[in-house]
Amino acid sequence: MIVSRSHNRDGLAPEAVDAYVRAFSRPGALRAGFGDYRAHERDLALDDEDAAAG
């Protein structure tokens, strides 16, 4: 656990940090998050279209 590199070391309980490490260490766990970033520009364009349409 690399809590020493965190800005606010008391921001999360050690159990929460351990849960995040377990969840994000699984194969493919970050795929959805990366896909969200890849789709960012298109997603913003769709939001603008929706707003313009009311």
N, CA, C and O atoms as a CHARMM CRD file, in Angstrom:
* protein
*
  216
    1    1 MET  N      0.84600  -1.16700   0.00000 PROA 1      0.00000
    2    1 MET  CA     0.00000   0.00000   0.00000 PROA 1      0.00000
    3    1 MET  C      0.89400   1.23400   0.00000 PROA 1      0.00000
    4    1 MET  O      1.80300   1.33900   0.82400 PROA 1      0.00000
    5    2 ILE  N      0.64400   2.17500  -0.92100 PROA 2      0.00000
    6    2 ILE  CA     1.49600   3.35900  -1.06200 PROA 2      0.00000
    7    2 ILE  C      0.72400   4.59000  -0.59800 PROA 2      0.00000
    8    2 ILE  O      0.47400   5.50400  -1.38400 PROA 2      0.00000
    9    3 VAL  N      0.35200   4.61200   0.66300 PROA 3      0.00000
   10    3 VAL  CA    -0.38000   5.74800   1.20400 PROA 3      0.00000
   11    3 VAL  C      0.56200   6.92100   1.42200 PROA 3      0.00000
   12    3 VAL  O      0.11100   8.06500   1.48900 PROA 3      0.00000
   13    4 SER  N      1.85400   6.66500   1.53500 PROA 4      0.00000
   14    4 SER  CA     2.81400   7.74800   1.77400 PROA 4      0.00000
   15    4 SER  C      2.87000   8.73500   0.61600 PROA 4      0.00000
   16    4 SER  O      3.36200   9.84900   0.79500 PROA 4      0.00000
   17    5 ARG  N      2.38500   8.36500  -0.56100 PROA 5      0.00000
   18    5 ARG  CA     2.39200   9.26400  -1.71900 PROA 5      0.00000
   19    5 ARG  C      1.07900  10.02800  -1.86400 PROA 5      0.00000
   20    5 ARG  O      0.89500  10.77700  -2.82400 PROA 5      0.00000
   21    6 SER  N      0.19000   9.84400  -0.93600 PROA 6      0.00000
   22    6 SER  CA    -1.10900  10.49200  -0.97900 PROA 6      0.00000
   23    6 SER  C     -1.02400  11.89600  -0.40100 PROA 6      0.00000
   24    6 SER  O     -0.27100  12.14300   0.54000 PROA 6      0.00000
   25    7 HSD  N     -1.79500  12.81000  -0.96500 PROA 7      0.00000
   26    7 HSD  CA    -1.83600  14.18100  -0.45800 PROA 7      0.00000
   27    7 HSD  C     -2.42600  14.20900   0.94900 PROA 7      0.00000
   28    7 HSD  O     -1.86800  14.84100   1.84600 PROA 7      0.00000
   29    8 ASN  N     -3.54700  13.52800   1.14200 PROA 8      0.00000
   30    8 ASN  CA    -4.20400  13.48500   2.43600 PROA 8      0.00000
   31    8 ASN  C     -4.17700  12.04700   2.93400 PROA 8      0.00000
   32    8 ASN  O     -5.04200  11.24400   2.58300 PROA 8      0.00000
   33    9 ARG  N     -3.21600  11.73700   3.72400 PROA 9      0.00000
   34    9 ARG  CA    -3.02900  10.35100   4.17400 PROA 9      0.00000
   35    9 ARG  C     -4.17300   9.85000   5.03700 PROA 9      0.00000
   36    9 ARG  O     -4.34800   8.64000   5.18500 PROA 9      0.00000
   37   10 ASP  N     -4.95200  10.75600   5.60900 PROA 10     0.00000
   38   10 ASP  CA    -6.06600  10.34300   6.45600 PROA 10     0.00000
   39   10 ASP  C     -7.39600  10.35900   5.70400 PROA 10     0.00000
   40   10 ASP  O     -8.44900  10.17300   6.31300 PROA 10     0.00000
   41   11 GLY  N     -7.36000  10.57500   4.40900 PROA 11     0.00000
   42   11 GLY  CA    -8.57700  10.69300   3.61900 PROA 11     0.00000
   43   11 GLY  C     -9.36100   9.40000   3.49700 PROA 11     0.00000
   44   11 GLY  O    -10.58600   9.43300   3.38300 PROA 11     0.00000
   45   12 LEU  N     -8.69100   8.28100   3.51700 PROA 12     0.00000
   46   12 LEU  CA    -9.34400   6.98000   3.41700 PROA 12     0.00000
   47   12 LEU  C     -8.83200   6.06600   4.51400 PROA 12     0.00000
   48   12 LEU  O     -7.65400   6.08300   4.87200 PROA 12     0.00000
   49   13 ALA  N     -9.74300   5.27700   5.03000 PROA 13     0.00000
   50   13 ALA  CA    -9.33600   4.27800   6.02300 PROA 13     0.00000
   51   13 ALA  C     -8.48300   3.21900   5.33600 PROA 13     0.00000
   52   13 ALA  O     -8.68600   2.93800   4.15400 PROA 13     0.00000
   53   14 PRO  N     -7.53800   2.63300   6.05100 PROA 14     0.00000
   54   14 PRO  CA    -6.68300   1.59900   5.44300 PROA 14     0.00000
   55   14 PRO  C     -7.48800   0.48100   4.78900 PROA 14     0.00000
   56   14 PRO  O     -7.07300  -0.06000   3.76400 PROA 14     0.00000
   57   15 GLU  N     -8.63900   0.12800   5.37500 PROA 15     0.00000
   58   15 GLU  CA    -9.46400  -0.93100   4.79300 PROA 15     0.00000
   59   15 GLU  C    -10.00600  -0.50100   3.42800 PROA 15     0.00000
   60   15 GLU  O    -10.11600  -1.31900   2.51400 PROA 15     0.00000
   61   16 ALA  N    -10.34100   0.76900   3.29500 PROA 16     0.00000
   62   16 ALA  CA   -10.83900   1.26900   2.01200 PROA 16     0.00000
   63   16 ALA  C     -9.73700   1.24900   0.96800 PROA 16     0.00000
   64   16 ALA  O     -9.97400   0.87200  -0.18000 PROA 16     0.00000
   65   17 VAL  N     -8.53800   1.65000   1.35600 PROA 17     0.00000
   66   17 VAL  CA    -7.40700   1.62500   0.42400 PROA 17     0.00000
   67   17 VAL  C     -7.16300   0.19400  -0.03600 PROA 17     0.00000
   68   17 VAL  O     -6.95000  -0.05500  -1.22300 PROA 17     0.00000
   69   18 ASP  N     -7.19400  -0.73900   0.90000 PROA 18     0.00000
   70   18 ASP  CA    -6.99600  -2.15000   0.53900 PROA 18     0.00000
   71   18 ASP  C     -8.06800  -2.63100  -0.43100 PROA 18     0.00000
   72   18 ASP  O     -7.77400  -3.38100  -1.36200 PROA 18     0.00000
   73   19 ALA  N     -9.31200  -2.20400  -0.21800 PROA 19     0.00000
   74   19 ALA  CA   -10.40100  -2.60200  -1.11600 PROA 19     0.00000
   75   19 ALA  C    -10.18800  -2.03900  -2.51600 PROA 19     0.00000
   76   19 ALA  O    -10.41000  -2.73800  -3.50500 PROA 19     0.00000
   77   20 TYR  N     -9.75800  -0.77200  -2.60800 PROA 20     0.00000
   78   20 TYR  CA    -9.47000  -0.17900  -3.92100 PROA 20     0.00000
   79   20 TYR  C     -8.32700  -0.91500  -4.61200 PROA 20     0.00000
   80   20 TYR  O     -8.39700  -1.18800  -5.81000 PROA 20     0.00000
   81   21 VAL  N     -7.28500  -1.23500  -3.86800 PROA 21     0.00000
   82   21 VAL  CA    -6.14200  -1.94300  -4.45600 PROA 21     0.00000
   83   21 VAL  C     -6.58400  -3.30100  -4.98600 PROA 21     0.00000
   84   21 VAL  O     -6.19500  -3.68700  -6.08800 PROA 21     0.00000
   85   22 ARG  N     -7.38900  -4.02800  -4.22000 PROA 22     0.00000
   86   22 ARG  CA    -7.88200  -5.33400  -4.69300 PROA 22     0.00000
   87   22 ARG  C     -8.73200  -5.17200  -5.94900 PROA 22     0.00000
   88   22 ARG  O     -8.56700  -5.91800  -6.91400 PROA 22     0.00000
   89   23 ALA  N     -9.63500  -4.20100  -5.93700 PROA 23     0.00000
   90   23 ALA  CA   -10.54500  -4.02300  -7.06900 PROA 23     0.00000
   91   23 ALA  C     -9.80800  -3.62300  -8.33300 PROA 23     0.00000
   92   23 ALA  O    -10.08400  -4.15900  -9.40700 PROA 23     0.00000
   93   24 PHE  N     -8.87600  -2.69100  -8.22000 PROA 24     0.00000
   94   24 PHE  CA    -8.19800  -2.17700  -9.40500 PROA 24     0.00000
   95   24 PHE  C     -6.99800  -3.01100  -9.82900 PROA 24     0.00000
   96   24 PHE  O     -6.37800  -2.72300 -10.85300 PROA 24     0.00000
   97   25 SER  N     -6.66400  -4.03300  -9.06400 PROA 25     0.00000
   98   25 SER  CA    -5.54400  -4.90800  -9.42000 PROA 25     0.00000
   99   25 SER  C     -5.97600  -6.06800 -10.30700 PROA 25     0.00000
  100   25 SER  O     -5.12900  -6.76200 -10.86900 PROA 25     0.00000
  101   26 ARG  N     -7.28100  -6.28600 -10.43800 PROA 26     0.00000
  102   26 ARG  CA    -7.76300  -7.39300 -11.25200 PROA 26     0.00000
  103   26 ARG  C     -7.57000  -7.08900 -12.72700 PROA 26     0.00000
  104   26 ARG  O     -7.67200  -5.93200 -13.13700 PROA 26     0.00000
  105   27 PRO  N     -7.29400  -8.10300 -13.52900 PROA 27     0.00000
  106   27 PRO  CA    -7.13700  -7.89400 -14.97000 PROA 27     0.00000
  107   27 PRO  C     -8.38000  -7.24100 -15.57200 PROA 27     0.00000
  108   27 PRO  O     -9.50400  -7.67500 -15.32000 PROA 27     0.00000
  109   28 GLY  N     -8.17000  -6.20400 -16.36000 PROA 28     0.00000
  110   28 GLY  CA    -9.25400  -5.51300 -17.02800 PROA 28     0.00000
  111   28 GLY  C    -10.01400  -4.52000 -16.17600 PROA 28     0.00000
  112   28 GLY  O    -10.95000  -3.88700 -16.66500 PROA 28     0.00000
  113   29 ALA  N     -9.64300  -4.36500 -14.92300 PROA 29     0.00000
  114   29 ALA  CA   -10.39600  -3.51300 -13.99800 PROA 29     0.00000
  115   29 ALA  C    -10.40000  -2.05000 -14.41400 PROA 29     0.00000
  116   29 ALA  O    -11.36000  -1.33900 -14.11900 PROA 29     0.00000
  117   30 LEU  N     -9.38200  -1.58900 -15.07300 PROA 30     0.00000
  118   30 LEU  CA    -9.29000  -0.17500 -15.44100 PROA 30     0.00000
  119   30 LEU  C     -9.84100   0.11500 -16.83100 PROA 30     0.00000
  120   30 LEU  O     -9.90300   1.27500 -17.23900 PROA 30     0.00000
  121   31 ARG  N    -10.23900  -0.91400 -17.55700 PROA 31     0.00000
  122   31 ARG  CA   -10.68900  -0.75600 -18.93600 PROA 31     0.00000
  123   31 ARG  C    -11.85100   0.23500 -19.06000 PROA 31     0.00000
  124   31 ARG  O    -11.81900   1.10200 -19.93400 PROA 31     0.00000
  125   32 ALA  N    -12.86000   0.12800 -18.21900 PROA 32     0.00000
  126   32 ALA  CA   -14.01900   1.01600 -18.31600 PROA 32     0.00000
  127   32 ALA  C    -13.63600   2.45900 -18.04600 PROA 32     0.00000
  128   32 ALA  O    -14.10400   3.36300 -18.73800 PROA 32     0.00000
  129   33 GLY  N    -12.79600   2.68700 -17.05600 PROA 33     0.00000
  130   33 GLY  CA   -12.35600   4.04500 -16.75500 PROA 33     0.00000
  131   33 GLY  C    -11.57500   4.65400 -17.90100 PROA 33     0.00000
  132   33 GLY  O    -11.76400   5.82500 -18.23000 PROA 33     0.00000
  133   34 PHE  N    -10.70600   3.87800 -18.50700 PROA 34     0.00000
  134   34 PHE  CA    -9.93800   4.38300 -19.65200 PROA 34     0.00000
  135   34 PHE  C    -10.85800   4.65100 -20.83300 PROA 34     0.00000
  136   34 PHE  O    -10.67400   5.63200 -21.55300 PROA 34     0.00000
  137   35 GLY  N    -11.84900   3.78600 -21.03800 PROA 35     0.00000
  138   35 GLY  CA   -12.80300   3.98500 -22.12100 PROA 35     0.00000
  139   35 GLY  C    -13.58900   5.27500 -21.94000 PROA 35     0.00000
  140   35 GLY  O    -13.89300   5.96700 -22.91200 PROA 35     0.00000
  141   36 ASP  N    -13.91300   5.59400 -20.70200 PROA 36     0.00000
  142   36 ASP  CA   -14.62400   6.84000 -20.41300 PROA 36     0.00000
  143   36 ASP  C    -13.78700   8.03900 -20.82400 PROA 36     0.00000
  144   36 ASP  O    -14.31300   8.98400 -21.41100 PROA 36     0.00000
  145   37 TYR  N    -12.50400   8.01700 -20.52800 PROA 37     0.00000
  146   37 TYR  CA   -11.62000   9.11100 -20.93700 PROA 37     0.00000
  147   37 TYR  C    -11.48600   9.17600 -22.46600 PROA 37     0.00000
  148   37 TYR  O    -11.45800  10.26300 -23.04200 PROA 37     0.00000
  149   38 ARG  N    -11.40200   8.01700 -23.11700 PROA 38     0.00000
  150   38 ARG  CA   -11.28700   7.99900 -24.57800 PROA 38     0.00000
  151   38 ARG  C    -12.53000   8.59000 -25.22900 PROA 38     0.00000
  152   38 ARG  O    -12.43700   9.21700 -26.28400 PROA 38     0.00000
  153   39 ALA  N    -13.68300   8.39800 -24.61500 PROA 39     0.00000
  154   39 ALA  CA   -14.94000   8.86300 -25.19300 PROA 39     0.00000
  155   39 ALA  C    -15.29400  10.28800 -24.77600 PROA 39     0.00000
  156   39 ALA  O    -16.35500  10.78700 -25.15100 PROA 39     0.00000
  157   40 HSD  N    -14.44900  10.93900 -24.02600 PROA 40     0.00000
  158   40 HSD  CA   -14.74600  12.24000 -23.42700 PROA 40     0.00000
  159   40 HSD  C    -15.20600  13.28100 -24.45500 PROA 40     0.00000
  160   40 HSD  O    -16.23300  13.92900 -24.25500 PROA 40     0.00000
  161   41 GLU  N    -14.47200  13.44400 -25.53100 PROA 41     0.00000
  162   41 GLU  CA   -14.83400  14.46500 -26.52200 PROA 41     0.00000
  163   41 GLU  C    -16.19500  14.17300 -27.15100 PROA 41     0.00000
  164   41 GLU  O    -17.02000  15.07500 -27.29400 PROA 41     0.00000
  165   42 ARG  N    -16.42700  12.92800 -27.52300 PROA 42     0.00000
  166   42 ARG  CA   -17.71400  12.56600 -28.13400 PROA 42     0.00000
  167   42 ARG  C    -18.84000  12.72100 -27.12100 PROA 42     0.00000
  168   42 ARG  O    -19.93400  13.16700 -27.46700 PROA 42     0.00000
  169   43 ASP  N    -18.57900  12.35800 -25.88300 PROA 43     0.00000
  170   43 ASP  CA   -19.59000  12.47300 -24.83800 PROA 43     0.00000
  171   43 ASP  C    -19.98700  13.93200 -24.62900 PROA 43     0.00000
  172   43 ASP  O    -21.17000  14.23500 -24.47100 PROA 43     0.00000
  173   44 LEU  N    -19.01900  14.82900 -24.62700 PROA 44     0.00000
  174   44 LEU  CA   -19.32100  16.25500 -24.47900 PROA 44     0.00000
  175   44 LEU  C    -20.15700  16.76300 -25.65200 PROA 44     0.00000
  176   44 LEU  O    -21.08800  17.54600 -25.46500 PROA 44     0.00000
  177   45 ALA  N    -19.82200  16.31700 -26.85100 PROA 45     0.00000
  178   45 ALA  CA   -20.59000  16.72600 -28.03100 PROA 45     0.00000
  179   45 ALA  C    -22.03700  16.25400 -27.92000 PROA 45     0.00000
  180   45 ALA  O    -22.95800  16.99700 -28.25800 PROA 45     0.00000
  181   46 LEU  N    -22.24200  15.03600 -27.45600 PROA 46     0.00000
  182   46 LEU  CA   -23.60100  14.52100 -27.28200 PROA 46     0.00000
  183   46 LEU  C    -24.35400  15.30200 -26.21100 PROA 46     0.00000
  184   46 LEU  O    -25.54300  15.58100 -26.35800 PROA 46     0.00000
  185   47 ASP  N    -23.65200  15.65200 -25.13100 PROA 47     0.00000
  186   47 ASP  CA   -24.27500  16.48300 -24.09000 PROA 47     0.00000
  187   47 ASP  C    -24.70900  17.83700 -24.65700 PROA 47     0.00000
  188   47 ASP  O    -25.79700  18.32200 -24.34500 PROA 47     0.00000
  189   48 ASP  N    -23.86700  18.44100 -25.48100 PROA 48     0.00000
  190   48 ASP  CA   -24.21600  19.72000 -26.10300 PROA 48     0.00000
  191   48 ASP  C    -25.43400  19.57900 -27.01300 PROA 48     0.00000
  192   48 ASP  O    -26.30500  20.44800 -27.02600 PROA 48     0.00000
  193   49 GLU  N    -25.49400  18.48800 -27.77100 PROA 49     0.00000
  194   49 GLU  CA   -26.63700  18.25100 -28.65300 PROA 49     0.00000
  195   49 GLU  C    -27.92200  18.07800 -27.82700 PROA 49     0.00000
  196   49 GLU  O    -28.97400  18.61000 -28.18100 PROA 49     0.00000
  197   50 ASP  N    -27.82000  17.33900 -26.73900 PROA 50     0.00000
  198   50 ASP  CA   -28.98900  17.13600 -25.87600 PROA 50     0.00000
  199   50 ASP  C    -29.45400  18.45900 -25.26800 PROA 50     0.00000
  200   50 ASP  O    -30.65500  18.72400 -25.20600 PROA 50     0.00000
  201   51 ALA  N    -28.52400  19.27800 -24.82600 PROA 51     0.00000
  202   51 ALA  CA   -28.87400  20.56100 -24.22500 PROA 51     0.00000
  203   51 ALA  C    -29.54500  21.46800 -25.26000 PROA 51     0.00000
  204   51 ALA  O    -30.51800  22.15400 -24.94900 PROA 51     0.00000
  205   52 ALA  N    -29.02800  21.47000 -26.47700 PROA 52     0.00000
  206   52 ALA  CA   -29.59200  22.30200 -27.53300 PROA 52     0.00000
  207   52 ALA  C    -31.00900  21.83400 -27.92200 PROA 52     0.00000
  208   52 ALA  O    -31.86000  22.63400 -28.31000 PROA 52     0.00000
  209   53 ALA  N    -31.22800  20.53700 -27.80800 PROA 53     0.00000
  210   53 ALA  CA   -32.54800  19.98300 -28.16200 PROA 53     0.00000
  211   53 ALA  C    -33.56000  20.17300 -27.03900 PROA 53     0.00000
  212   53 ALA  O    -34.75700  19.96500 -27.24000 PROA 53     0.00000
  213   54 GLY  N    -33.09000  20.56600 -25.86400 PROA 54     0.00000
  214   54 GLY  CA   -34.00400  20.80700 -24.74600 PROA 54     0.00000
  215   54 GLY  C    -34.21800  19.58600 -23.92800 PROA 54     0.00000
  216   54 GLY  O    -34.96200  19.62100 -22.94800 PROA 54     0.00000
